[in-house]
CSV table of C-alpha atoms and ligand atoms in Angstrom, one decimal:
chain,number,residue,atom,x,y,z
A,1327,UNK,CA,0.4,0.5,0.2
A,1328,UNK,CA,2.1,3.5,-1.4
A,1329,UNK,CA,0.9,7.3,0.5
A,1330,UNK,CA,-0.6,7.6,-2.5
A,1331,UNK,CA,-3.2,4.7,-2.8
A,1332,UNK,CA,-6.8,6.5,-3.8
A,1333,UNK,CA,-9.2,6.4,-1.6
A,1334,UNK,CA,-12.3,5.3,-3.2
A,1335,UNK,CA,-15.7,6.4,-1.4
A,1336,UNK,CA,-19.2,3.9,-1.9
A,1337,UNK,CA,-21.7,2.4,0.4
A,1338,UNK,CA,-22.3,0.0,2.2
A,1339,UNK,CA,-25.8,-1.6,3.5
A,1340,UNK,CA,-26.5,2.9,2.5
A,1341,UNK,CA,-23.6,3.8,5.3
A,1342,UNK,CA,-21.0,5.5,3.4
A,1343,UNK,CA,-17.5,4.3,3.3
A,1344,UNK,CA,-13.9,4.3,2.2
A,1345,UNK,CA,-11.4,2.8,1.7
A,1346,UNK,CA,-8.2,1.9,0.5
A,1347,UNK,CA,-7.4,1.5,-3.4
A,1348,UNK,CA,-6.6,-2.3,-3.8
A,1349,UNK,CA,-8.5,-3.4,-0.6
A,1350,UNK,CA,-11.5,-5.5,-1.1
A,1351,UNK,CA,-15.2,-5.0,-0.2
A,1352,UNK,CA,-15.1,-7.5,2.6
A,1353,UNK,CA,-11.3,-5.9,3.6
A,1354,UNK,CA,-13.7,-2.8,4.0
A,1355,UNK,CA,-16.8,-4.1,5.7
A,1356,UNK,CA,-14.7,-5.1,9.0
A,1357,UNK,CA,-12.9,-2.2,9.0
A,1358,UNK,CA,-16.6,-0.8,9.7
A,1359,UNK,CA,-17.1,-4.0,11.8
A,1360,UNK,CA,-19.6,-4.9,9.6
A,1361,UNK,CA,-20.2,-9.0,9.8
A,1362,UNK,CA,-19.9,-10.9,6.7
A,1363,UNK,CA,-19.3,-14.8,7.1
A,1364,UNK,CA,-16.0,-16.3,5.9
A,1365,UNK,CA,-14.6,-20.1,5.4
A,1366,UNK,CA,-12.4,-20.2,3.3
A,1367,UNK,CA,-10.8,-16.4,4.5
A,1368,UNK,CA,-7.6,-15.8,6.7
A,1369,UNK,CA,-6.4,-12.0,6.2
A,1370,UNK,CA,-2.1,-13.9,6.1
A,1371,UNK,CA,-3.3,-15.6,3.6
A,1372,UNK,CA,-4.0,-15.0,0.1
A,1373,UNK,CA,-7.8,-15.4,-0.6
A,1374,UNK,CA,-8.9,-18.4,-3.0
A,1375,UNK,CA,-12.5,-18.1,-3.1
A,1376,UNK,CA,-13.9,-20.9,-2.7
A,1377,UNK,CA,-16.4,-21.3,-0.7
A,1378,UNK,CA,-18.9,-18.3,-1.8
A,1379,UNK,CA,-20.0,-18.1,1.7
A,1380,UNK,CA,-18.9,-14.3,2.6
A,1381,UNK,CA,-21.0,-13.6,-1.0
A,1382,UNK,CA,-23.2,-9.4,-0.7
A,1383,UNK,CA,-25.2,-8.4,-3.3
A,1384,UNK,CA,-23.8,-5.2,-5.5
A,1385,UNK,CA,-27.4,-3.6,-6.9
A,1386,UNK,CA,-26.8,-0.8,-9.4
A,1387,UNK,CA,-29.8,0.4,-10.7
A,1388,UNK,CA,-32.5,-1.9,-10.6
A,1389,UNK,CA,-29.1,-4.7,-11.8
A,1390,UNK,CA,-27.7,-6.7,-9.2
A,1391,UNK,CA,-25.3,-9.5,-9.5
A,1392,UNK,CA,-23.9,-11.4,-6.3
A,1393,UNK,CA,-20.3,-10.7,-5.8
A,1394,UNK,CA,-17.8,-13.2,-4.0
A,1395,UNK,CA,-16.9,-10.1,-0.7
A,1396,UNK,CA,-13.4,-11.9,0.0
A,1397,UNK,CA,-12.1,-11.7,-3.5
A,1398,UNK,CA,-13.8,-8.1,-4.9
A,1399,UNK,CA,-12.1,-5.1,-5.2
A,1400,UNK,CA,-13.8,-1.8,-4.2
A,1401,UNK,CA,-15.2,0.7,-7.2
A,1402,UNK,CA,-16.4,4.3,-5.9
A,1403,UNK,CA,-20.2,3.9,-5.9
A,1404,UNK,CA,-20.7,0.5,-5.7
A,1405,UNK,CA,-23.5,-0.2,-3.5
A,1406,UNK,CA,-23.4,-3.2,-1.0
A,1407,UNK,CA,-26.2,-5.0,0.7
A,1408,UNK,CA,-24.9,-7.7,2.5
A,1409,UNK,CA,-27.5,-9.2,4.6
A,1410,UNK,CA,-29.7,-8.6,1.6
A,1411,UNK,CA,-32.7,-11.7,0.4
A,1412,UNK,CA,-30.6,-12.1,-2.4
A,1413,UNK,CA,-27.4,-12.5,-0.4
A,1414,UNK,CA,-29.5,-15.3,2.2
A,1415,UNK,CA,-30.5,-17.1,0.0
A,1416,UNK,CA,-27.0,-17.9,-1.8
A,1417,UNK,CA,-26.1,-18.0,1.8
A,1418,UNK,CA,-28.3,-20.7,2.9
A,1419,UNK,CA,-27.8,-22.9,-0.7
A,1420,UNK,CA,-23.8,-22.8,0.3
A,1421,UNK,CA,-24.4,-23.4,3.9
A,1422,UNK,CA,-26.6,-27.0,3.2
A,1423,UNK,CA,-23.5,-27.6,0.3
A,1424,UNK,CA,-21.2,-28.0,3.3
A,1425,UNK,CA,-23.6,-30.3,5.3
A,1426,UNK,CA,-23.3,-33.1,2.6
A,1427,UNK,CA,-19.7,-32.2,1.8
A,1428,UNK,CA,-18.7,-32.8,5.6
A,1429,UNK,CA,-21.3,-33.7,7.6
A,1430,UNK,CA,-18.7,-34.3,10.4
A,1431,UNK,CA,-18.1,-30.6,11.0
A,1432,UNK,CA,-19.7,-29.6,14.3
A,1433,UNK,CA,-18.6,-26.2,13.6
A,1434,UNK,CA,-20.2,-26.4,9.8
A,1435,UNK,CA,-23.0,-27.5,11.3
A,1436,UNK,CA,-23.0,-24.8,14.2
A,1437,UNK,CA,-22.5,-22.3,11.2
A,1438,UNK,CA,-25.7,-23.8,9.0
A,1439,UNK,CA,-27.7,-23.6,12.2
A,1440,UNK,CA,-26.7,-19.6,13.2
A,1441,UNK,CA,-28.3,-19.6,9.9
A,1442,UNK,CA,-31.1,-21.8,9.8
A,1443,UNK,CA,-30.2,-23.9,8.2
A,1444,UNK,CA,-30.4,-27.7,10.4
A,1445,UNK,CA,-30.4,-30.5,7.5
A,1446,UNK,CA,-29.3,-30.5,3.7
A,1447,UNK,CA,-31.1,-31.6,-0.3
A,1448,UNK,CA,-27.6,-32.7,-1.1
A,1449,UNK,CA,-26.5,-36.2,-1.2
A,1450,UNK,CA,-22.8,-36.7,1.5
A,1451,UNK,CA,-20.4,-38.4,0.2
A,1452,UNK,CA,-18.8,-39.7,3.5
A,1453,UNK,CA,-20.8,-38.7,6.2
A,1454,UNK,CA,-17.3,-39.3,8.5
A,1455,UNK,CA,-16.1,-35.9,6.3
A,1456,UNK,CA,-14.7,-33.1,8.1
A,1457,UNK,CA,-13.0,-31.0,5.7
A,1458,UNK,CA,-13.8,-28.8,3.1
A,1459,UNK,CA,-11.2,-28.5,1.3
A,1460,UNK,CA,-10.9,-25.0,1.9
A,1461,UNK,CA,-7.1,-25.7,1.4
A,1462,UNK,CA,-6.8,-22.7,4.4
A,1463,UNK,CA,-4.5,-25.3,5.7
A,1464,UNK,CA,-2.5,-26.0,2.7
A,1465,UNK,CA,-1.7,-21.9,2.3
A,1466,UNK,CA,-0.9,-21.4,5.7
A,1467,UNK,CA,2.0,-23.6,5.3
A,1468,UNK,CA,3.3,-22.3,2.2
A,1469,UNK,CA,2.9,-19.5,2.8
A,1470,UNK,CA,3.3,-18.0,6.1
A,1471,UNK,CA,5.0,-21.2,7.1
A,1472,UNK,CA,6.8,-22.1,4.4
A,1473,UNK,CA,8.0,-25.4,4.0
A,1474,UNK,CA,4.8,-27.3,2.0
A,1475,UNK,CA,4.3,-29.9,4.1
A,1476,UNK,CA,0.6,-30.5,3.1
A,1477,UNK,CA,-0.9,-30.8,0.0
A,1478,UNK,CA,-4.2,-32.1,-1.1
A,1479,UNK,CA,-4.3,-34.6,-2.9
A,1480,UNK,CA,-5.6,-36.7,-6.1
A,1481,UNK,CA,-9.5,-35.6,-7.6
A,1482,UNK,CA,-12.5,-35.5,-6.8
A,1483,UNK,CA,-13.9,-37.7,-4.4
A,1484,UNK,CA,-10.6,-39.6,-3.6
A,1485,UNK,CA,-9.2,-35.4,-3.9
A,1486,UNK,CA,-8.6,-34.7,0.9
A,1487,UNK,CA,-5.1,-32.3,2.2
A,1488,UNK,CA,-2.4,-34.8,3.4
A,1489,UNK,CA,0.8,-34.6,3.3
A,1490,UNK,CA,2.6,-35.3,0.2
A,1491,UNK,CA,2.2,-39.0,-1.5
A,1492,UNK,CA,0.2,-39.4,2.3
A,1493,UNK,CA,3.6,-40.6,3.7
A,1494,UNK,CA,4.5,-38.5,7.2
A,1495,UNK,CA,5.7,-35.7,6.4
A,1496,UNK,CA,9.6,-34.8,7.1
A,1497,UNK,CA,8.7,-30.9,7.0
A,1498,UNK,CA,6.3,-30.6,8.6
A,1499,UNK,CA,7.6,-28.5,11.9
A,1500,UNK,CA,4.9,-28.9,14.5
A,1501,UNK,CA,3.8,-26.1,13.8
A,1502,UNK,CA,0.0,-26.7,15.2
A,1503,UNK,CA,-0.8,-23.1,12.3
A,1504,UNK,CA,-2.9,-25.9,10.7
A,1505,UNK,CA,-5.3,-26.8,13.2
A,1506,UNK,CA,-5.6,-23.2,14.5
A,1507,UNK,CA,-7.0,-22.0,10.6
A,1508,UNK,CA,-9.2,-24.7,10.6
A,1509,UNK,CA,-12.7,-23.5,10.2
A,1510,UNK,CA,-13.8,-26.6,10.4
A,1511,UNK,CA,-11.8,-28.9,13.0
A,1512,UNK,CA,-10.5,-31.4,10.4
A,1513,UNK,CA,-6.7,-31.3,11.3
A,1514,UNK,CA,-7.1,-31.6,14.4
A,1515,UNK,CA,-7.7,-35.5,14.0
A,1516,UNK,CA,-5.4,-35.4,10.3
A,1517,UNK,CA,-3.1,-33.6,11.8
A,1518,UNK,CA,-1.3,-36.4,13.4
A,1519,UNK,CA,-1.7,-38.1,10.4
A,1520,UNK,CA,0.1,-34.8,8.7
A,1521,UNK,CA,3.0,-35.5,11.1
A,1522,UNK,CA,3.9,-39.0,10.8
A,1523,UNK,CA,3.5,-41.5,13.6
A,1524,UNK,CA,6.8,-42.2,13.4
A,1525,UNK,CA,8.2,-38.7,13.2
A,1526,UNK,CA,9.6,-37.4,16.3
A,1527,UNK,CA,9.4,-33.5,16.5
A,1528,UNK,CA,12.3,-32.0,18.7
A,1529,UNK,CA,10.0,-30.0,20.2
A,1530,UNK,CA,8.4,-33.0,21.2
A,1531,UNK,CA,8.7,-32.6,25.5
A,1532,UNK,CA,7.0,-36.3,26.5
A,1533,UNK,CA,9.1,-38.6,24.1
A,1534,UNK,CA,10.1,-40.9,28.3
B,1811,SF4,S1,-7.9,-29.6,6.9
B,1811,SF4,FE1,-9.8,-27.2,7.8
B,1811,SF4,S2,-8.0,-26.4,6.7
B,1811,SF4,FE2,-7.5,-27.9,5.2
B,1811,SF4,S3,-9.2,-27.9,3.7
B,1811,SF4,FE3,-9.9,-29.7,5.4
B,1811,SF4,S4,-11.5,-27.6,6.0
B,1811,SF4,FE4,-9.7,-26.3,5.3
B,1812,FES,S1,-14.8,-16.7,2.5
B,1812,FES,FE1,-15.1,-15.3,0.0
B,1812,FES,S2,-15.4,-17.0,-1.1
B,1812,FES,FE2,-15.0,-18.2,1.0
């Protein structure tokens, strides 16, 4: 952010807001304490736009579209709505999809319930699944920790998050950043596998 960065004026929920050029709608909303729910976003890593929970409505006269607020750059004069019917419908649809994708996640069930979503019309592939494949664990490991101990493996229903080649990861420094950043609770169980059962870190204090 340079000192010359332009100030952008626009509206969120009919309230005038100011942002720096290059900010996203989500970043601006957070500056003003306007809540937009997110799952795959974290300020420490690059946004991926994967989960779509953070959708907002952009209105222009009698034309409107739904945009992904964690990716959408601010523009002069736009009108953003964070709680419109259209937004709430998309959000509920996203939450229903997530309930099917990771039905075993207590965190996702609680979040869905908060938005009045207590069941899903969509079939679930695995009732035990907790991971929504948001990729936050992979991104924090690569971008912040800088070791790339985690990756996504395979594709489609076989795709899951684990160590590269699904072997214990020698690269893992057992920092726990992936557990902290995981929005669904899935990483708690997976970390042991990523660290590898035979992999004892130097940080381990409880070795007999
Ligand atoms: S383990 Fe957690 S952080 Fe990693 S992809 Fe799955 S839900 Fe996202
Ligand atoms: S939080 Fe924006 S798409 Fe997931």
